[in-house]
Structure formats: C-alpha cells, structure tokens
Coordinates of C-alpha atoms in Angstrom, one line a residue:
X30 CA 47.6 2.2 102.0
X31 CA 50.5 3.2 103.8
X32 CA 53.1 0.8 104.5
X33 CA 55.2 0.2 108.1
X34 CA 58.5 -1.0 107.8
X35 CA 59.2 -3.5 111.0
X36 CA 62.3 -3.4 112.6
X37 CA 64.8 -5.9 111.2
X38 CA 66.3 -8.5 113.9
X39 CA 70.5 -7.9 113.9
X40 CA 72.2 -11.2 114.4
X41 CA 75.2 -8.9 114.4
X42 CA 74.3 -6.8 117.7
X43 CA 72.6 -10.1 119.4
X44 CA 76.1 -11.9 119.1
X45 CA 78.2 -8.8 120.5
X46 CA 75.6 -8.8 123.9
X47 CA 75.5 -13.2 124.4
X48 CA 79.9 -12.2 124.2
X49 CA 79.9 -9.4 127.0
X50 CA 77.3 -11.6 128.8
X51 CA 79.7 -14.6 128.8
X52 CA 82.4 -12.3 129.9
X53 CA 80.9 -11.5 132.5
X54 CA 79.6 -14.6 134.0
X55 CA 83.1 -15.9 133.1
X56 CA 84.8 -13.5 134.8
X57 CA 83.1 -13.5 138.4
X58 CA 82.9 -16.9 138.3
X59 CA 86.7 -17.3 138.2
X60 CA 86.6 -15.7 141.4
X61 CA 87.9 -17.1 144.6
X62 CA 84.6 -17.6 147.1
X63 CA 85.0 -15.2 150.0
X64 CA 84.6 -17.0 153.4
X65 CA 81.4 -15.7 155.6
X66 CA 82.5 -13.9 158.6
X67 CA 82.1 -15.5 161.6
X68 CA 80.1 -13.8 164.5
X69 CA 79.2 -16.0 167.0
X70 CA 80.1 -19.6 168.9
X71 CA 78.3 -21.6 170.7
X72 CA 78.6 -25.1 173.4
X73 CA 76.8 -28.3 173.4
X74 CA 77.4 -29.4 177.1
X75 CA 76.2 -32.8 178.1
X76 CA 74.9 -35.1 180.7
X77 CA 73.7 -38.5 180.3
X78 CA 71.1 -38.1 177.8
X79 CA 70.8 -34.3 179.2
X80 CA 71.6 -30.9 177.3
X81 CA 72.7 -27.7 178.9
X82 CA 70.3 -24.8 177.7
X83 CA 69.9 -21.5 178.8
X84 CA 66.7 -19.6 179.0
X85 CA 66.8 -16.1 177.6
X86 CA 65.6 -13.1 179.4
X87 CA 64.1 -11.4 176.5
X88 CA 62.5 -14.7 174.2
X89 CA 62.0 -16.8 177.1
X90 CA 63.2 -19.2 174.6
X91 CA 65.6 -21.8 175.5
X92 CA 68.9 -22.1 173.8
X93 CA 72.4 -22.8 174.0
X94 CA 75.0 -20.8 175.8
X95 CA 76.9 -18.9 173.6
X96 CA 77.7 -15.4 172.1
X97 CA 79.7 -13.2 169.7
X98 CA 83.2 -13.7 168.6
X99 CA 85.0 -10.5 170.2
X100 CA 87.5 -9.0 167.4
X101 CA 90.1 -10.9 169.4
X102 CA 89.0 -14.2 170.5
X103 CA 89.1 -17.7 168.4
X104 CA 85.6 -19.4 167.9
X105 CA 86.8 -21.2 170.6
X106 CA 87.9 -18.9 172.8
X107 CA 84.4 -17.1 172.3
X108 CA 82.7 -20.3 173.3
X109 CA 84.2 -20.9 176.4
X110 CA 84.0 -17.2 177.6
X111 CA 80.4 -17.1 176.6
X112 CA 79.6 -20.0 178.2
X113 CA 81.0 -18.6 181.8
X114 CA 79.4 -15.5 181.5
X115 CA 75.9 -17.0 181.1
X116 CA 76.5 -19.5 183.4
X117 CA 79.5 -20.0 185.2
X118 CA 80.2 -22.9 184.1
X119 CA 84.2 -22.9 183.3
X120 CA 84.4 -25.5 180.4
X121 CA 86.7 -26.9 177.6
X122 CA 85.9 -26.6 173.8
X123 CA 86.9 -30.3 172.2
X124 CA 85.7 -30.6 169.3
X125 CA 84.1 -28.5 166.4
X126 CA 80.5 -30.2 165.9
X127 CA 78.8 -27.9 163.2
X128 CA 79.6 -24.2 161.3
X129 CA 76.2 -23.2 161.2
X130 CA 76.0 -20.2 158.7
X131 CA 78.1 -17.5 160.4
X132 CA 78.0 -19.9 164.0
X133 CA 80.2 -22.2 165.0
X134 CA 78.5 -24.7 167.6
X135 CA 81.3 -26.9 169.9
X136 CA 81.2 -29.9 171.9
X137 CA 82.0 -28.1 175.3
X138 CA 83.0 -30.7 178.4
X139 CA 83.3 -28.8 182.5
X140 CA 85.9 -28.4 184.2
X141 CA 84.4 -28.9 187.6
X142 CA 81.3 -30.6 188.6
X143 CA 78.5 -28.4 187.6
X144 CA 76.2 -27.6 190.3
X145 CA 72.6 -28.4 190.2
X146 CA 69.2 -28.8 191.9
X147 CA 65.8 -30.5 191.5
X148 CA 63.3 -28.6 189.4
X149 CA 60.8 -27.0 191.3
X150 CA 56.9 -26.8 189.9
X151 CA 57.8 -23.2 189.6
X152 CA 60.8 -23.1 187.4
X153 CA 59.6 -25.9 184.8
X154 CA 60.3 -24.9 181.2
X155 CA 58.8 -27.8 179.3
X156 CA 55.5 -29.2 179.1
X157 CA 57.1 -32.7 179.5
X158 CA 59.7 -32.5 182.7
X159 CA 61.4 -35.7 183.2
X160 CA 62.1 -36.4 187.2
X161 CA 66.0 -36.2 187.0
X162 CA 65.8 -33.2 184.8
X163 CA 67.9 -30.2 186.6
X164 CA 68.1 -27.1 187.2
X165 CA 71.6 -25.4 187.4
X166 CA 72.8 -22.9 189.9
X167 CA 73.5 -19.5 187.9
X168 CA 72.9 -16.8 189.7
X169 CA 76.6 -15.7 190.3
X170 CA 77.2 -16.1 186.8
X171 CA 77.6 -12.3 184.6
X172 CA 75.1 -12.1 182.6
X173 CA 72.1 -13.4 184.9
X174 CA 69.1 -11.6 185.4
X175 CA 70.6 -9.4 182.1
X176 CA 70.5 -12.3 179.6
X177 CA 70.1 -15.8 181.1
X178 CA 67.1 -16.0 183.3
X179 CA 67.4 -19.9 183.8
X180 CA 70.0 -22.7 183.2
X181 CA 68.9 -26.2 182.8
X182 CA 69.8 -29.7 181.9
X183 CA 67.1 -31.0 180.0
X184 CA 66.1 -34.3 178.3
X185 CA 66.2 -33.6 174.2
X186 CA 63.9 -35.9 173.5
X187 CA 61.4 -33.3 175.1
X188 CA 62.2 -30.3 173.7
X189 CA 60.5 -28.8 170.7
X190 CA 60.7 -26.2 168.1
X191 CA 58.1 -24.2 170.1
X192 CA 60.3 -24.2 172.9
X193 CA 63.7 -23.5 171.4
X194 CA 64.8 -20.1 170.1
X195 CA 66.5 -21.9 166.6
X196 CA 63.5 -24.1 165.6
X197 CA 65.5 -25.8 162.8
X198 CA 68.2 -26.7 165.4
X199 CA 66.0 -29.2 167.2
X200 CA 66.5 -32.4 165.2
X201 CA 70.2 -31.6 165.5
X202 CA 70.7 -31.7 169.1
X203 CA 70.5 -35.2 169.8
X204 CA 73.0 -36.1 166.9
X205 CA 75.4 -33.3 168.0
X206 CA 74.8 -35.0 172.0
X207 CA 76.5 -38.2 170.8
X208 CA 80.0 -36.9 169.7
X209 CA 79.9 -34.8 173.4
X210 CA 81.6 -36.0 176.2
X211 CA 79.9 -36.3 179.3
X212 CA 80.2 -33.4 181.8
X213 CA 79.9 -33.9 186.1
X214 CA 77.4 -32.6 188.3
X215 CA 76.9 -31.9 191.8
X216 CA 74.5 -30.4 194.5
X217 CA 74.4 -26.8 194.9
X218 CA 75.9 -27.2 198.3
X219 CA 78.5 -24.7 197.5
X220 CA 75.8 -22.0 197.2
X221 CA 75.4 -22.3 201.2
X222 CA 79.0 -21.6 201.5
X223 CA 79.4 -19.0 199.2
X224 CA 76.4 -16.4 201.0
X225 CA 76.7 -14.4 204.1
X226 CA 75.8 -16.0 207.7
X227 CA 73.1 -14.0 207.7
X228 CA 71.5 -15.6 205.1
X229 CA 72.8 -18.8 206.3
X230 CA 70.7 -18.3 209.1
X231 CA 67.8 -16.4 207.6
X232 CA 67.2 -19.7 205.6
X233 CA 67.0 -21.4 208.6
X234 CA 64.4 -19.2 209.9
X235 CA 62.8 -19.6 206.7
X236 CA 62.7 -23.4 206.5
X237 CA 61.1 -23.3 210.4
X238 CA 58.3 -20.9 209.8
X239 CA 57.0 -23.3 206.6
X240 CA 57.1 -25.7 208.4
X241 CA 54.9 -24.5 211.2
X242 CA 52.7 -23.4 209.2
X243 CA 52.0 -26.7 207.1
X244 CA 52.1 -28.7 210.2
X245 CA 49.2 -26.4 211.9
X246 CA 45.9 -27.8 211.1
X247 CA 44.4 -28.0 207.5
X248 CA 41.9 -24.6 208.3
X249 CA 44.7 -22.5 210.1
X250 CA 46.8 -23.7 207.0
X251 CA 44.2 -22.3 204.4
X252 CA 42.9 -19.7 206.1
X253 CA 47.3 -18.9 206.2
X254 CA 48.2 -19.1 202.9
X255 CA 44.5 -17.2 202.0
X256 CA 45.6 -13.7 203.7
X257 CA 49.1 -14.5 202.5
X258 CA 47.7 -14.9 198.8
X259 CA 45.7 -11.7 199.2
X260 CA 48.6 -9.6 200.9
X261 CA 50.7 -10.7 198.4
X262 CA 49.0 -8.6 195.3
X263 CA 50.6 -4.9 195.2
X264 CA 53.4 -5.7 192.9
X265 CA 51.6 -8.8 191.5
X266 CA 50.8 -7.9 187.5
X267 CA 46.8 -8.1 187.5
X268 CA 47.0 -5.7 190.7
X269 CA 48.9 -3.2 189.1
X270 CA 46.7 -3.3 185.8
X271 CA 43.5 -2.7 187.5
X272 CA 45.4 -0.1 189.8
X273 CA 46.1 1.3 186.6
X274 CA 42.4 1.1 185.4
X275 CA 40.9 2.3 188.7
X276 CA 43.0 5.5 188.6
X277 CA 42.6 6.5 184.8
X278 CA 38.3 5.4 185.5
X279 CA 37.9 7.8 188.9
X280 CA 40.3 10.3 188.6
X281 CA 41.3 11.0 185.2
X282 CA 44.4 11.6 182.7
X283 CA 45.9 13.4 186.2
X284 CA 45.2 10.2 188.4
X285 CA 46.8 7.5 186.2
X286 CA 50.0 10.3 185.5
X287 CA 50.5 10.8 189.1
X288 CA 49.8 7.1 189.8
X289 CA 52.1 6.1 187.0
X290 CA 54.5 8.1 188.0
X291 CA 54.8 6.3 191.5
X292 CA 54.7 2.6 190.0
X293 CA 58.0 3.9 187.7
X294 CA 59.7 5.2 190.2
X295 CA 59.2 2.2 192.8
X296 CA 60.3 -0.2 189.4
X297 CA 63.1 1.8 188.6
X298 CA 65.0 2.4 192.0
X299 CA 63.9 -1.9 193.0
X300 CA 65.6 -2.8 189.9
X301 CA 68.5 -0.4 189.9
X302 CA 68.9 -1.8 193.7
X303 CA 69.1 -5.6 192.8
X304 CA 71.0 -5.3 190.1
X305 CA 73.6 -3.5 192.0
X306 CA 73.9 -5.3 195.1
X307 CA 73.0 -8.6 193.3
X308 CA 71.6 -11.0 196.4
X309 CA 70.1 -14.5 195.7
X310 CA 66.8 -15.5 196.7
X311 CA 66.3 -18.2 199.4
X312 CA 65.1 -20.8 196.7
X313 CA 68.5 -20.4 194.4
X314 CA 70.4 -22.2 197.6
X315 CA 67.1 -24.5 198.8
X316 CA 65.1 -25.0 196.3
X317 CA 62.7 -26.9 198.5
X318 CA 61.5 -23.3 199.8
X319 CA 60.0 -22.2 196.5
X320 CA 56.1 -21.6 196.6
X321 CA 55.6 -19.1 194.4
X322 CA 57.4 -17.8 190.6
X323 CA 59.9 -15.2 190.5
X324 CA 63.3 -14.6 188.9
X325 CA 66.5 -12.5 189.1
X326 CA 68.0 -11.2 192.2
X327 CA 66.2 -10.5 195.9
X328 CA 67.6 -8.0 197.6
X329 CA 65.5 -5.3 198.2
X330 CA 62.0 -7.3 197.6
X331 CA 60.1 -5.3 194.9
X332 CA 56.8 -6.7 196.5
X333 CA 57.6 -5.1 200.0
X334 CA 59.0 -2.1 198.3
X335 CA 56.0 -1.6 196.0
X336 CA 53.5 -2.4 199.0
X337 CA 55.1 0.4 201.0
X338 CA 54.7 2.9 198.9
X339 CA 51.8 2.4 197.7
X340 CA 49.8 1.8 201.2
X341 CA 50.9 5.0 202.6
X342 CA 50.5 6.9 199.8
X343 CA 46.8 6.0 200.2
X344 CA 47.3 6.4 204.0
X345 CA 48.2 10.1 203.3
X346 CA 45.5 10.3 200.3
X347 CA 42.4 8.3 202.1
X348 CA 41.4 11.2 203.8
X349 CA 41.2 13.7 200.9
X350 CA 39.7 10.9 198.8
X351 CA 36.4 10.7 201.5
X352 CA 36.6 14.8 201.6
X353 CA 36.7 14.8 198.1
X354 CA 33.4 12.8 197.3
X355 CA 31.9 14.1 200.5
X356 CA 33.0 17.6 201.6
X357 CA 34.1 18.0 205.5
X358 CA 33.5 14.1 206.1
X359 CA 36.7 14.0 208.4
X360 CA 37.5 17.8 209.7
X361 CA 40.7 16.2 211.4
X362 CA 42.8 15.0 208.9
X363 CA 46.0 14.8 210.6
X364 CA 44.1 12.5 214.1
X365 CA 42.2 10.7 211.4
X366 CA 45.3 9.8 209.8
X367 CA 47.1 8.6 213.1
X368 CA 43.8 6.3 213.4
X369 CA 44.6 4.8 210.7
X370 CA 48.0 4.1 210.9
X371 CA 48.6 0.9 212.4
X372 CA 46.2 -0.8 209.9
X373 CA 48.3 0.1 206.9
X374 CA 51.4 -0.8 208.7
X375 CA 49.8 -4.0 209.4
X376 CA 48.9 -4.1 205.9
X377 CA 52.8 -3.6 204.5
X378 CA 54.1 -6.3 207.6
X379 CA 51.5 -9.1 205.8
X380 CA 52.8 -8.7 202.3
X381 CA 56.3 -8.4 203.4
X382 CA 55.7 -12.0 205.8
X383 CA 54.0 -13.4 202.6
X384 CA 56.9 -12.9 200.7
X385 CA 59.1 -14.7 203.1
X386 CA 56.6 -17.2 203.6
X387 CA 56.8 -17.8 199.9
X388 CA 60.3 -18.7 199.8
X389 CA 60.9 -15.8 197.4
X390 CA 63.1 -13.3 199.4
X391 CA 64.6 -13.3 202.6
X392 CA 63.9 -12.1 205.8
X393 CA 66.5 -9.1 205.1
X394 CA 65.4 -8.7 201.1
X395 CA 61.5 -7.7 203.0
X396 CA 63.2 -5.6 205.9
X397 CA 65.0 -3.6 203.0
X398 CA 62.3 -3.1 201.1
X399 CA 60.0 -1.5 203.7
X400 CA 62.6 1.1 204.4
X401 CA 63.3 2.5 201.2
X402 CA 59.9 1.9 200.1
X403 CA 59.3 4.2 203.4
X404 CA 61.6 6.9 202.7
X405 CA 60.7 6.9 198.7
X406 CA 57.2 7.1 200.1
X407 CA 57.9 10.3 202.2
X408 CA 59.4 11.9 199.5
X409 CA 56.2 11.4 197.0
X410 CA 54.4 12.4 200.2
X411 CA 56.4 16.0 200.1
X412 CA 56.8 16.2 196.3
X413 CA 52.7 16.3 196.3
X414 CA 52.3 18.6 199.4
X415 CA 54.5 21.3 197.7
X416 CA 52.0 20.9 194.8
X417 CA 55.3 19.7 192.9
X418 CA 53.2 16.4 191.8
X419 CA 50.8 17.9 189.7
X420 CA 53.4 20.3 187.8
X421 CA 55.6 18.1 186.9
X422 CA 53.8 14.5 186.3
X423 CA 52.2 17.2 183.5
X424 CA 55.7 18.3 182.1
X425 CA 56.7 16.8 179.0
X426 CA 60.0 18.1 180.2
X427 CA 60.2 16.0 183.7
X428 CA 59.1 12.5 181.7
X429 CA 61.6 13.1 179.2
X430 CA 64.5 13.9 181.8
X431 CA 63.3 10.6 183.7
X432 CA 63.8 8.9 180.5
X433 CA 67.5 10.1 180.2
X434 CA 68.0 9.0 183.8
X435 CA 66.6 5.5 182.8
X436 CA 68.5 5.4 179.4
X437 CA 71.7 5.9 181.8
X438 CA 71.1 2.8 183.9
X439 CA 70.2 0.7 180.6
X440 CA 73.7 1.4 179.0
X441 CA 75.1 0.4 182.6
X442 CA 72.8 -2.5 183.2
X443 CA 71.8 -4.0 179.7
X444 CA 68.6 -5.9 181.0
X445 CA 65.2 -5.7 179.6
X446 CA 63.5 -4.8 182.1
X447 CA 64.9 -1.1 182.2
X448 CA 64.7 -1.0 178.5
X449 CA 60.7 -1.1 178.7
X450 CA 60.8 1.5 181.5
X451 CA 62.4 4.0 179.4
X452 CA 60.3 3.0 176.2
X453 CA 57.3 3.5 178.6
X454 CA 58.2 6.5 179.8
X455 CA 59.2 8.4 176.4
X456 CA 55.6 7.0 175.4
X457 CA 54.6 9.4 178.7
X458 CA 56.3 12.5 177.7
X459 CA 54.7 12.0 174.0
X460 CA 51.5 11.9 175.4
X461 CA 52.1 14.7 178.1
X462 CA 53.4 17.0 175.1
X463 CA 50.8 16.6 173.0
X464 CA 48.3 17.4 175.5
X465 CA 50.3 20.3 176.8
X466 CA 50.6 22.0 173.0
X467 CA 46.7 21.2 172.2
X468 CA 44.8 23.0 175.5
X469 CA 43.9 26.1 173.3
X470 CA 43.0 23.5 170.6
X471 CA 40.4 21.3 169.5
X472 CA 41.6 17.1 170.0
X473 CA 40.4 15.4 167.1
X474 CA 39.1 11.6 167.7
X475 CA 42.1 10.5 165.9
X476 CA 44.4 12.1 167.9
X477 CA 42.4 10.7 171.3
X478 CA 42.5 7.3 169.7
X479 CA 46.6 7.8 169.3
X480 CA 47.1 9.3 172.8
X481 CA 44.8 6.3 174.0
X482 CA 47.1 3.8 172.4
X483 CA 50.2 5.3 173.5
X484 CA 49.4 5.4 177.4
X485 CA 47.8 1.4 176.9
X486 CA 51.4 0.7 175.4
X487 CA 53.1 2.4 178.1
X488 CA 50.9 0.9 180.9
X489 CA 51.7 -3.0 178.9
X490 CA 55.8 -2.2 179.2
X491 CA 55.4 -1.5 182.5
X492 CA 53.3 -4.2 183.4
X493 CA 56.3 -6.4 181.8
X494 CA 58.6 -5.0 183.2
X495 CA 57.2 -5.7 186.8
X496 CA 57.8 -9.7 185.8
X497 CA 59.5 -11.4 188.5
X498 CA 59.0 -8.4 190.3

C-alpha cells in the first residue's frame, strides 16, 4: 500500500505570521483618530413646552431647521443661517447641545418675537394637536415652497417616530428642550403690513363674501358650498387621474399624449409663475379664511389656470368629439361653438369664485389665472389647428427638448415639484421613441407591459406634482 506523507505543521513559519500580524495591529493602532468631518448643524428653538419644526417639502416629515456647513461657515454660523433661510426666523446659537455623528444640533434662542398663528383643521401635522399649538408665518422666508412646506411649534410630547424624519431623535428632544432658552412669539400682524393694499383689501372682500354665504340659510349654504365643491375639481388630483384615464380609454395612446401634454404645460408655466413672483395666499395673513388644503405660493391660482385651459380646449374640441362618433351632427361648427360659449365661461367664473371662496387664493391670484390660462389656451388651440399637436406630442425629439426646458427651471428653482415634471416627461419621450422606432416592427407583450408602466409612472409624478396645486 502506498503511503501519503501529511504535511508537517511549521512552528517556525506560524511564529513569523502572529509577528507581522502584531505589527500591524500595533502599528495602526498607534495612530492618532482622525476627527469625522462635519457637514451639517442644526437649532433646537423653544417655547414653553413647544419645539420649532419644519415640515419638509419632499418627506413631509417634520424636523428641525437646519442645513449643511458651507466650506466657510462655523457649525454655528451654519445654524443660524439655516435656520433663516427655512424660516425667517433670525436667531442666536447659545449653546452646543449634542454632535450627532457628523451633525451638530444647538440650542438656538430669536431675536425678535417670532410670528405665529392658530392651527387651522387644514394645516394640522399631528394626530394629536394641542389647542395652543402654532403655526409660524414662513412664507417670506428662502427656502419656502422649495424646502420647508410648513413651520410649527409643536408640543413634544406628541410627536413620534412616525412623524419625525430622525426617528431615533425623538426621545432626545424633550431632554435637549430643557437646556434651551425660551424664545418670544407674536401674531402674524406684520404679515398685513408687509403685502400690497390690494391684497389688504382683497382680504377684506374675501372675509365679507364668507360671511354672506354662512349667514344665508342652511339650504342656500349647502346647495353653495355643493357647486363650489364640484367647480372646484379641474386641478384637484382624482380629477386629473380619471382625466387621464378617460383620454388613454376613448381615444388612445394619441388622446392621453396630446392630453398630457396640456396638463404639463399648464403645471409647468403655474409653477414657474409662483415661484417667480412669490405671492402669499389669503390664509398665510388670516388664517381664519382657510376652507380647504393647499400649500406654497398663490399667485397665479393653478386651479383657475388649469380650469381655463382645459374648458375651452373642450369648448374648441366638443364639436368634433359629437362629429366624430356621429358624422355631420353639428354642420355649423363655428355658430355651434358661439352657442356654447357662455356656458364654459360660466364654468371657468365658478371654479375661479370657489377658489376664493375657499380662502385659498385671492381675488387677483383667480383673475391671473384665467388670463394666462386663456392665452396658453389659444395657443394649444393654434398649435392643434396647424396639425402641429399631433406631430410633435409624437416626437421623441419635442418631449425631450421639454425636458431640457424643465431641467433649466429645476437648477434655478430647486423644488420638487419641477423635478417630477421633468422625470415625467423624459418617461414620455422614452415611451414616444420606442414606439416611434418599432411601427415596422412587431411589440412584444413585454415591451407593452414596459411602455405601460412607464406612462402609469409618468401619469403618478405628475399627479404629485399637481399637490397643493
């Protein structure tokens, strides 16, 4: 039998590896410990048993205000500049209450008395809202509507980790409220100041046309707020789904492009508009008006805008719809049309009175919005009688150069909103080109599954992006 010689164990080689091993360890051990870099700074702002949080535009989580640490700031100096921007507050930074990884988080205490108002029903952002909970006037503040969405000061006993964007920081807040000193407040008076007579005296307006209305009789009241309710839809996020749903169901992959292509172009130009000229809505100065949720700046209402367009595009369509389903129903188009007319502008009067009605944009905001939603109207109107409409909204090449405008106006603006209108619409011109480059060729299921998901994507960013509309 043949015999295998094992391999013999050598103490000698064993002991050399445990001494470079040891060397090693030794070695990087000996080391100074390098210091995390830090990259962002925060404020704890108090009052009374109250914390100042910020709701975020993007998580819709609360948090504190705070931000990165610019390449020449002090954590302090970050803190008290962050804190401004999202809510222009002006504060102090006293005292260093925690470094939190790479975060350092400072008892912050105001300058000035920081303004505030009630919370309304509609801007709650707990489950449990204590009665002297407030809400904190930040719409002049930088980064509003971009990054802050609300400001608050909120008991901590009722916020949780479901609510707050650092879960794990929850049981620290009331600990770190002790060592803060205690910050002013005031009413939001200021606001009324700070805005143009006109809106001065559009609230006004505003406040005496509620009132008439909820001191008319209980059935006039219902009947009221009923047609309000209903006029109130175009722009509303159900409406625009099943819009969305009609048009791809009756008239195709062409109807929900060409319809698709109006909604982004309505939600583009409203939010480049506010934005820009960055007008309050009546509720940020008198809370009292609010009847209905919405968020960000007013001016020009997106409702009214959206509303507009949409009603007379379907004033200028409803006669070749009937045609189309039943040939030479109206041989008149253009008396048929003038007919018509006064019902759809009656139509776009109602949903811009409900929106003022609702305490969500002023009289102005409404007025606004029906003229550019007018003009942008007559322009789709032309676009699709030069038979421009149904060569472009199936160009890959148009959705993509739509996309670069929108990219544009995202590294301006830095907001959400914008960001899911150009993810939306590069999830167009996919869709468009691969369409485009198949016609001679066979679509396999998979590939009609794909294109189906794409355009439901593209139809949920833009339904999201219409929030607060």
């Amino acid at each position: 039998m043949t015999r295998i010689d094992m391999p013999q164990f050598n103490l000698t080689v064993f002991k050399s590896f445990l001494g470079i091993l040891s060397f090693i360890i030794f070695f990087f051990s000996a080391l100074p410990a390098q210091a995390i870099p830090l990259v962002g700074s925060a404020c704890v702002i108090r009052h009374g048993d109250k914390v100042l949080v910020i709701k975020e535009e993007i998580s819709g989580k609360l948090a504190l205000p705070g931000g990165q640490i610019g390449p020449d700031d002090t954590p302090e100096q970050a803190a008290v500049r962050e804190v401004y921007e999202e809510t222009g507050i002006q504060v102090e930074a006293v005292k260093l209450l925690k470094l939190r990884g790479n975060t350092t988080v400072f008892a912050c205490v105001a300058k000035q008395p920081i303004p505030t108002s009630k919370v309304t029903p509609y801007l709650t952002p707990l489950d449990n809202t204590e009665q002297d909970d407030l809400l904190i006037s930040a719409w002049q503040a930088k980064h509003f509507a971009k990054e802050v969405k609300r400001v608050y000061l909120l008991s901590v006993n009722n916020i949780t980790k479901a609510d707050y964007r650092y879960p794990n920081d929850v049981p620290l807040l009331s600990p770190w409220l002790k060592q803060v000193p205690d910050s002013a407040v005031t009413d939001n008076g200021a606001d009324y100041q700070s805005i143009s007579s006109l809106h001065q005296w559009e609230l006004h307006q505003i406040e005496a046309f509620q009132q008439t209305i909820k001191h008319s009789s209980d059935l006039a009241h219902r009947i009221f707020n009923t047609v309000m309710q209903v006029f109130n839809l175009p722009g509303e996020k159900p409406f625009i789904g099943v819009l969305l749903l009609i048009a791809a169901i009756g008239f195709g992959t062409t109807g929900l492009l060409a319809l698709a292509s109006i909604l982004l172009s309505v939600t583009f130009t409203a939010s480049v508009m506010k934005l820009w000229l960055a007008s309050p809505r009546p509720f940020y100065i008198w809370p009292e008006l609010q009847h209905a949720s919405a968020s960000g700046f007013g001016l020009p209402s997106g409702h009214t805008f959206m509303a507009t367009v949409l009603w007379l595009m379907l004033w200028y369509n409803l006669p070749l719809f009937i045609n189309r389903f039943k040939t030479d129903a109206i041989t008149n188009i253009k008396i048929f049309r003038m007919k018509v007319l006064p019902l759809f502008i009656l139509a776009i009067a109602l949903q811009a009175v409900a929106r003022v009605w609702l305490g969500v944009h002023f009289i102005s905001d409404t007025l606004l919005g029906m003229t550019v939603g007018t003009l942008l109207a007559l322009v789709l109107i032309q676009w699709q009688r030069n038979g421009l409409m149904l060569n472009n909204i199936w160009s890959w090449r148009c959705w993509a150069l739509f996309s670069a405008v929108i990219f544009v106006a995202v590294c301006y603006f830095q907001v959400p909103q914008q960001v899911y209108l150009l993810a939306c619409t590069l999830a167009i011109s996919g869709v468009v080109f691969v369409l485009t480059k198949r016609q001679d060729y066979k679509i396999t299921w998979v590939t009609r599954f794909f294109l189906a998901c794409s355009l439901i994507i593209a139809a949920s960013l833009f339904i999201i992006s219409a929030t607060g509309f």
